[in-house]
Amino acid sequence: MLSSNVVPSSSPLTFTKPNPHFFINAYAHLKPNLLTRFQTQHRATPLQSSKLSFTPTSQIQHSISKVRSFNGYLLHPLQPSSKPRLQIVKAASETNPGGENVDSIVPKSKNLKLALVFGLWYFQNIVFNIYNKKVLNIFPFPWLLASFQLLVGSIWMLVLWSSKLQPCPKISKPFIVALLGPALFHTIGHISACVSFSKVAVSFTHVIKSAEPVFSVIFSSVLGDKYPIQVWLSILPIVLGCSLAAVTEVSFNVQGLWGALISNVGFVLRNIYSKRSLQNFKEVDGLNLYGWITIVSFLYLFPVAIFVEGSQWIPGYYKAIEAIGKPSTFYFWVLLSGVFYHLYNQSSYQALDEISPLTFSVGNTMKRVVVIVSTVLVFRNPVRPLNALGSAIAILGTFLYSQATSKKKEKKIEGEKSS
């Protein structure tokens, strides 16, 4: 064992040499200028030389442990790291580089997606109503136009299924049989609305169609459903507002009024019978269900359309081309009405999948307001003050109804979960 005073220290350093009987004085092996520089830079620090080891035993053991851990990493580079690394990962997961909480990013992205879905839904509905009315103004044959819109929707769904962009459901004979009733009522609702659009202003049709909750409560009550008093009170302003709007409507037409009312009945019965006859086919989602309803509805409607107004289509076509000037413009309008009719219905189903029924009902009410205002601005329909007041009261009643029925559904769902 050899003892050496290399630097000023309170205790000597010990190290092992091959020859234990040989004494070494470290000062004799260091040049004066080198020793001075070393003392100024490494005071109270053990000296390490290329030939001799002056490291304390505790530090040697610590270095050996580091080397062993490094060798272990070379042998197992994918092995989980130690506790300090886990703490770093945890800290990185709690905050992003900008210091913002990652959990707050998720609601922002969800809200952005929801805003995009609602924006597309509103935009597509507005485009459909505008170009549908433009076509009917120069080509007043709603049966053919409604059939074409269902045909476009059928082709659209077949393309989605064949390209596997939308999963194609497995169809059975019981499903087709159960689908016949809802598809028939959907056909009635769609053609009646198109007839109403061809006779009166778009805004008036939508005001009357806002009375759909009234028919829903009445028919559902007849079939055994019970509603709280809040629901019954909410339909009173709907009836009052629609009546006031009908009396003061400038473009009032009996056929247009009856078309909108029959459309309400058709869509209400479609919803009721869809719940009753298709509840055993839960493997078919909403979009696929609407696709098959569209296909069956086209098969229902087109033969009847040929019988009702088929003899007038060719003369009406030449009059429309003469009125518009360019055939390509007419084709473009017809195509837009068909494409956006299906797109806005598809977006409504996608919105219903993303949000709660309460949010959907509120969005649907606001959609009707946006469509009414947009069509009034585009077609410059004259609106009387009482007519605007009646429309506002009817829309308010629809909003109150959606609030009351959504709370009823939420209580029913909570009761089912608790049981």
Coordinates of C-alpha atoms in Angstrom, one line a residue, residues 10-390:
S10 CA -7.2 16.4 4.9
S11 CA -6.5 12.7 4.4
P12 CA -4.0 10.9 2.2
L13 CA -5.2 8.9 -0.9
T14 CA -4.6 5.2 -1.1
F15 CA -4.2 3.1 -4.3
T16 CA -2.8 -0.3 -5.4
K17 CA 0.4 -0.8 -7.3
P18 CA 2.0 -4.0 -8.6
N19 CA 5.1 -3.4 -6.5
P20 CA 4.0 -2.5 -2.9
H21 CA 7.6 -1.8 -1.7
F22 CA 8.3 1.1 -4.1
F23 CA 7.6 4.6 -2.8
I24 CA 6.7 7.3 -5.2
N25 CA 6.7 11.1 -4.6
A26 CA 4.2 12.6 -7.0
Y27 CA 5.8 16.1 -6.8
A28 CA 8.9 14.8 -8.5
H29 CA 7.1 13.6 -11.5
L30 CA 5.1 16.8 -12.2
K31 CA 6.6 19.9 -13.9
P32 CA 6.3 23.0 -11.8
N33 CA 4.2 24.9 -14.4
L34 CA 1.9 21.9 -15.0
L35 CA 1.5 21.3 -11.3
T36 CA 0.6 25.0 -10.7
R37 CA -2.0 24.9 -13.5
F38 CA -3.5 21.7 -12.1
Q39 CA -3.8 23.0 -8.6
T40 CA -5.6 26.2 -9.7
Q41 CA -8.1 24.3 -11.9
H42 CA -8.7 21.2 -9.7
R43 CA -8.5 22.3 -6.1
A44 CA -9.6 19.8 -3.5
T45 CA -10.2 17.3 -6.3
P46 CA -8.4 13.9 -6.7
L47 CA -5.9 13.7 -9.5
Q48 CA -6.3 11.2 -12.3
S49 CA -3.3 10.4 -14.4
S50 CA -2.9 8.3 -17.5
K51 CA -0.4 6.0 -15.7
L52 CA -1.5 6.1 -12.2
S53 CA -5.0 5.9 -10.7
F54 CA -5.6 8.4 -7.9
T55 CA -9.4 7.9 -7.7
P56 CA -10.9 7.0 -4.3
T57 CA -12.3 3.5 -3.9
S58 CA -15.9 4.8 -3.6
Q59 CA -15.7 6.6 -6.9
I60 CA -14.2 3.6 -8.6
Q61 CA -17.1 1.5 -7.6
H62 CA -19.5 4.2 -8.8
S63 CA -17.7 4.2 -12.2
I64 CA -17.9 0.5 -12.5
S65 CA -21.7 0.5 -11.9
K66 CA -22.0 3.1 -14.7
V67 CA -20.0 0.9 -17.0
R68 CA -22.1 -2.1 -16.2
S69 CA -25.3 -0.2 -16.9
F70 CA -23.9 1.0 -20.2
N71 CA -23.0 -2.6 -21.2
G72 CA -26.5 -3.7 -20.2
Y73 CA -27.9 -1.0 -22.5
L74 CA -25.7 -2.3 -25.4
L75 CA -27.0 -5.8 -24.9
H76 CA -30.7 -4.8 -24.4
P77 CA -31.2 -1.5 -26.1
L78 CA -35.0 -1.8 -26.0
Q79 CA -35.2 -2.7 -22.3
P80 CA -37.4 -0.2 -20.3
S81 CA -35.3 2.5 -18.6
S82 CA -35.0 3.4 -15.0
K83 CA -37.2 5.6 -12.8
P84 CA -35.8 9.0 -13.8
R85 CA -36.7 8.3 -17.4
L86 CA -40.3 7.4 -16.4
Q87 CA -40.6 10.7 -14.6
I88 CA -39.4 12.5 -17.7
V89 CA -42.0 10.6 -19.8
K90 CA -44.7 11.5 -17.4
A91 CA -43.8 15.1 -17.4
A92 CA -43.8 15.2 -21.2
S93 CA -47.2 13.6 -21.3
E94 CA -48.7 16.2 -18.9
T95 CA -47.6 19.2 -20.9
N96 CA -46.7 19.9 -24.5
P97 CA -43.6 21.8 -25.6
G98 CA -45.6 25.0 -25.4
G99 CA -46.6 24.4 -21.9
E100 CA -50.3 23.8 -22.8
N101 CA -52.1 20.9 -21.2
V102 CA -52.6 18.0 -23.7
D103 CA -56.0 17.2 -22.2
S104 CA -57.3 20.6 -23.3
I105 CA -56.4 19.9 -26.9
V106 CA -58.9 17.0 -27.2
P107 CA -62.0 19.1 -26.5
K108 CA -60.7 21.7 -29.0
S109 CA -60.3 19.1 -31.8
K110 CA -63.8 17.7 -31.0
N111 CA -65.4 21.1 -31.1
L112 CA -63.6 21.8 -34.4
K113 CA -64.9 18.6 -35.9
L114 CA -68.4 19.3 -34.5
A115 CA -68.4 22.8 -36.1
L116 CA -67.3 21.3 -39.4
V117 CA -70.1 18.8 -39.4
F118 CA -72.7 21.5 -38.6
G119 CA -71.3 23.8 -41.1
L120 CA -71.4 21.2 -43.9
W121 CA -74.9 20.2 -42.8
Y122 CA -76.2 23.8 -43.0
F123 CA -74.4 24.6 -46.2
Q124 CA -75.6 21.5 -48.0
N125 CA -79.2 22.2 -46.9
I126 CA -79.1 25.7 -48.1
V127 CA -77.6 24.7 -51.5
F128 CA -80.3 22.1 -52.0
N129 CA -83.2 24.4 -51.1
I130 CA -81.9 27.1 -53.5
Y131 CA -81.3 25.0 -56.5
N132 CA -84.3 22.8 -55.9
K133 CA -86.5 25.9 -56.0
K134 CA -84.6 27.3 -59.1
V135 CA -85.3 24.1 -61.0
L136 CA -89.0 24.0 -60.0
N137 CA -89.5 27.7 -61.0
I138 CA -88.7 26.8 -64.7
F139 CA -89.5 23.1 -64.7
P140 CA -92.6 22.6 -62.4
F141 CA -92.6 18.9 -62.3
P142 CA -91.9 17.9 -58.7
W143 CA -92.5 14.2 -59.2
L144 CA -89.7 13.8 -61.7
L145 CA -87.3 16.0 -59.8
A146 CA -88.0 14.1 -56.5
S147 CA -87.4 10.8 -58.4
F148 CA -84.1 12.1 -59.8
Q149 CA -83.0 13.1 -56.3
L150 CA -83.7 9.7 -54.9
L151 CA -81.9 8.1 -57.9
V152 CA -78.8 10.2 -57.2
G153 CA -78.8 9.1 -53.6
S154 CA -79.2 5.5 -54.6
I155 CA -76.2 5.7 -57.0
W156 CA -74.2 7.5 -54.3
M157 CA -74.7 4.8 -51.7
L158 CA -74.0 2.0 -54.3
V159 CA -70.7 3.7 -55.1
L160 CA -69.8 4.0 -51.4
W161 CA -70.6 0.3 -50.8
S162 CA -68.8 -0.9 -53.9
S163 CA -65.6 1.1 -53.1
K164 CA -65.8 0.1 -49.5
L165 CA -65.8 3.7 -48.3
Q166 CA -68.9 2.7 -46.3
P167 CA -69.3 -0.8 -44.9
C168 CA -72.1 -2.6 -46.8
P169 CA -74.6 -4.2 -44.4
K170 CA -75.7 -7.8 -44.7
I171 CA -79.3 -7.7 -46.0
S172 CA -81.8 -10.4 -45.3
K173 CA -85.4 -10.9 -46.5
P174 CA -86.9 -9.9 -43.1
F175 CA -85.0 -6.6 -43.2
I176 CA -86.3 -5.8 -46.7
V177 CA -89.9 -6.6 -45.5
A178 CA -89.5 -4.4 -42.4
L179 CA -88.1 -1.7 -44.6
L180 CA -91.1 -1.4 -46.9
G181 CA -93.3 0.5 -44.5
P182 CA -90.7 3.2 -43.5
A183 CA -89.6 3.6 -47.1
L184 CA -93.2 4.2 -48.2
F185 CA -93.7 6.9 -45.7
H186 CA -90.4 8.5 -46.6
T187 CA -91.5 8.6 -50.2
I188 CA -94.8 10.3 -49.2
G189 CA -92.9 12.8 -47.1
H190 CA -90.3 13.6 -49.8
I191 CA -92.7 14.0 -52.8
S192 CA -95.2 16.1 -50.7
A193 CA -92.4 18.5 -49.7
C194 CA -91.3 18.8 -53.4
V195 CA -94.9 19.6 -54.4
S196 CA -95.1 22.3 -51.7
F197 CA -91.8 23.8 -52.8
S198 CA -93.2 24.0 -56.4
K199 CA -96.3 25.9 -55.2
V200 CA -95.2 28.3 -52.5
A201 CA -92.0 30.1 -51.2
V202 CA -89.4 27.9 -49.6
S203 CA -89.6 29.9 -46.4
F204 CA -93.3 29.2 -46.0
T205 CA -92.8 25.4 -46.6
H206 CA -90.2 25.3 -43.9
V207 CA -92.4 27.2 -41.4
I208 CA -95.2 24.7 -41.9
K209 CA -92.7 21.8 -41.7
S210 CA -91.6 23.1 -38.3
A211 CA -95.0 21.9 -37.1
E212 CA -93.8 18.3 -37.5
P213 CA -93.5 17.9 -33.6
V214 CA -97.2 18.4 -33.3
F215 CA -98.0 15.4 -35.5
S216 CA -95.3 13.4 -33.8
V217 CA -96.9 13.9 -30.3
I218 CA -100.4 13.2 -31.6
F219 CA -99.6 10.0 -33.5
S220 CA -97.2 8.7 -30.8
S221 CA -99.9 9.4 -28.1
V222 CA -102.5 7.5 -30.2
L223 CA -100.0 4.5 -30.4
G224 CA -99.6 4.5 -26.6
D225 CA -96.7 6.8 -25.8
K226 CA -97.0 9.2 -22.9
Y227 CA -95.6 12.8 -22.8
P228 CA -95.2 15.2 -19.9
I229 CA -97.1 18.4 -19.7
Q230 CA -94.1 20.4 -20.8
V231 CA -94.2 18.7 -24.2
W232 CA -97.8 19.4 -24.7
L233 CA -97.3 23.0 -23.8
S234 CA -94.4 23.4 -26.2
I235 CA -96.6 22.5 -29.2
L236 CA -99.0 25.3 -28.6
P237 CA -96.7 28.1 -29.9
I238 CA -96.0 25.9 -32.9
V239 CA -99.6 25.7 -33.8
L240 CA -100.1 29.5 -33.1
G241 CA -97.0 30.5 -35.1
C242 CA -97.8 28.3 -38.1
S243 CA -101.4 29.6 -38.2
L244 CA -100.3 33.2 -38.1
A245 CA -97.6 32.6 -40.8
A246 CA -100.2 30.9 -43.1
V247 CA -102.7 33.6 -42.8
T248 CA -100.2 36.4 -43.6
E249 CA -98.2 34.5 -46.3
V250 CA -98.0 36.5 -49.6
S251 CA -97.5 33.4 -51.7
F252 CA -100.1 31.4 -50.0
N253 CA -101.4 28.4 -52.0
V254 CA -103.7 25.6 -50.7
Q255 CA -101.7 22.9 -52.5
G256 CA -98.5 24.2 -51.1
L257 CA -100.0 24.2 -47.6
W258 CA -101.3 20.7 -47.9
G259 CA -98.1 19.4 -49.4
A260 CA -96.1 20.7 -46.4
L261 CA -98.7 19.2 -43.9
I262 CA -98.7 15.8 -45.7
S263 CA -94.9 15.9 -45.7
N264 CA -95.0 16.2 -41.9
V265 CA -97.3 13.3 -41.6
G266 CA -95.2 11.1 -43.9
F267 CA -91.9 11.8 -42.1
V268 CA -93.5 11.4 -38.6
L269 CA -94.9 8.0 -39.6
R270 CA -91.6 7.0 -41.1
N271 CA -89.8 7.7 -37.8
I272 CA -92.5 5.9 -35.8
Y273 CA -92.5 2.8 -37.9
S274 CA -88.7 2.7 -38.3
K275 CA -88.4 2.4 -34.5
R276 CA -91.0 -0.3 -34.3
S277 CA -90.2 -2.4 -37.4
L278 CA -86.4 -1.9 -37.6
Q279 CA -85.4 -2.1 -33.9
N280 CA -84.3 -5.8 -34.4
F281 CA -81.8 -4.8 -37.0
K282 CA -79.3 -2.8 -34.9
E283 CA -76.4 -4.0 -37.0
V284 CA -77.5 -1.6 -39.7
D285 CA -76.3 1.9 -38.8
G286 CA -78.1 5.1 -39.6
L287 CA -76.4 6.0 -42.9
N288 CA -76.8 2.5 -44.3
L289 CA -80.5 2.5 -43.2
Y290 CA -81.1 5.8 -45.0
G291 CA -79.3 4.4 -48.1
W292 CA -81.7 1.4 -48.4
I293 CA -84.7 3.6 -47.6
T294 CA -83.6 5.9 -50.5
I295 CA -83.3 2.9 -52.9
V296 CA -86.7 1.5 -52.0
S297 CA -88.3 4.9 -52.2
F298 CA -87.0 5.5 -55.7
L299 CA -88.6 2.2 -56.8
Y300 CA -91.8 3.3 -55.2
L301 CA -91.9 6.8 -56.6
F302 CA -90.6 6.7 -60.2
P303 CA -93.4 4.5 -61.7
V304 CA -96.0 6.7 -60.0
A305 CA -94.2 9.8 -61.3
I306 CA -94.5 8.5 -64.9
F307 CA -98.2 8.0 -64.4
V308 CA -98.9 11.4 -62.8
E309 CA -96.9 13.7 -65.1
G310 CA -94.9 11.7 -67.5
S311 CA -96.7 13.0 -70.6
Q312 CA -95.7 16.6 -69.7
W313 CA -92.0 16.1 -69.2
I314 CA -90.8 16.6 -72.9
P315 CA -92.8 19.8 -73.5
G316 CA -91.8 21.1 -70.1
Y317 CA -88.2 20.4 -70.8
Y318 CA -88.2 22.5 -74.0
K319 CA -89.9 25.4 -72.2
A320 CA -87.3 25.2 -69.4
I321 CA -84.4 25.3 -71.9
E322 CA -86.0 28.2 -73.7
A323 CA -86.4 30.1 -70.4
I324 CA -82.9 29.5 -69.1
G325 CA -81.1 29.8 -72.4
K326 CA -78.3 27.2 -71.8
P327 CA -79.1 23.5 -71.4
S328 CA -75.9 23.0 -69.4
T329 CA -77.1 25.4 -66.8
F330 CA -80.3 23.5 -66.4
Y331 CA -78.5 20.2 -66.1
F332 CA -76.1 21.7 -63.5
W333 CA -79.0 23.0 -61.4
V334 CA -80.8 19.6 -61.5
L335 CA -77.6 17.8 -60.6
L336 CA -76.9 20.0 -57.7
S337 CA -80.4 19.6 -56.3
G338 CA -79.9 15.8 -56.4
V339 CA -76.4 15.6 -55.0
F340 CA -77.0 18.1 -52.2
Y341 CA -80.3 16.5 -51.2
H342 CA -78.5 13.3 -50.4
L343 CA -75.4 15.0 -48.9
Y344 CA -77.4 17.1 -46.3
N345 CA -79.3 14.0 -45.2
Q346 CA -76.0 12.1 -44.9
S347 CA -74.5 14.9 -42.9
S348 CA -77.5 14.9 -40.6
Y349 CA -76.9 11.2 -39.8
Q350 CA -73.2 11.8 -39.2
A351 CA -74.0 14.7 -36.9
L352 CA -76.4 12.6 -34.9
D353 CA -73.7 10.0 -34.4
E354 CA -71.3 12.7 -33.1
I355 CA -73.5 14.6 -30.7
S356 CA -76.3 14.1 -28.2
P357 CA -80.0 14.2 -29.3
L358 CA -80.5 17.5 -27.5
T359 CA -77.6 19.2 -29.4
F360 CA -78.9 17.7 -32.6
S361 CA -82.4 18.9 -32.1
V362 CA -81.2 22.4 -31.3
G363 CA -79.0 22.3 -34.4
N364 CA -81.9 21.1 -36.5
T365 CA -84.0 24.0 -35.3
M366 CA -81.3 26.6 -36.0
K367 CA -80.8 24.9 -39.4
R368 CA -84.4 25.7 -40.3
V369 CA -83.9 29.3 -39.3
V370 CA -80.8 29.6 -41.4
V371 CA -82.5 28.1 -44.5
I372 CA -85.5 30.4 -44.1
V373 CA -83.3 33.5 -43.9
S374 CA -81.1 32.4 -46.8
T375 CA -83.9 31.6 -49.2
V376 CA -85.6 34.9 -48.4
L377 CA -82.4 36.8 -49.2
V378 CA -81.8 34.8 -52.4
F379 CA -85.3 34.9 -53.9
R380 CA -86.2 38.2 -52.3
N381 CA -89.6 37.0 -51.1
P382 CA -91.7 39.7 -49.5
V383 CA -92.2 39.1 -45.8
R384 CA -94.8 40.9 -43.8
P385 CA -94.2 41.7 -40.1
L386 CA -96.9 39.4 -38.9
N387 CA -95.6 36.7 -41.1
A388 CA -92.1 37.0 -39.6
L389 CA -93.6 37.1 -36.1
G390 CA -95.6 33.9 -36.8

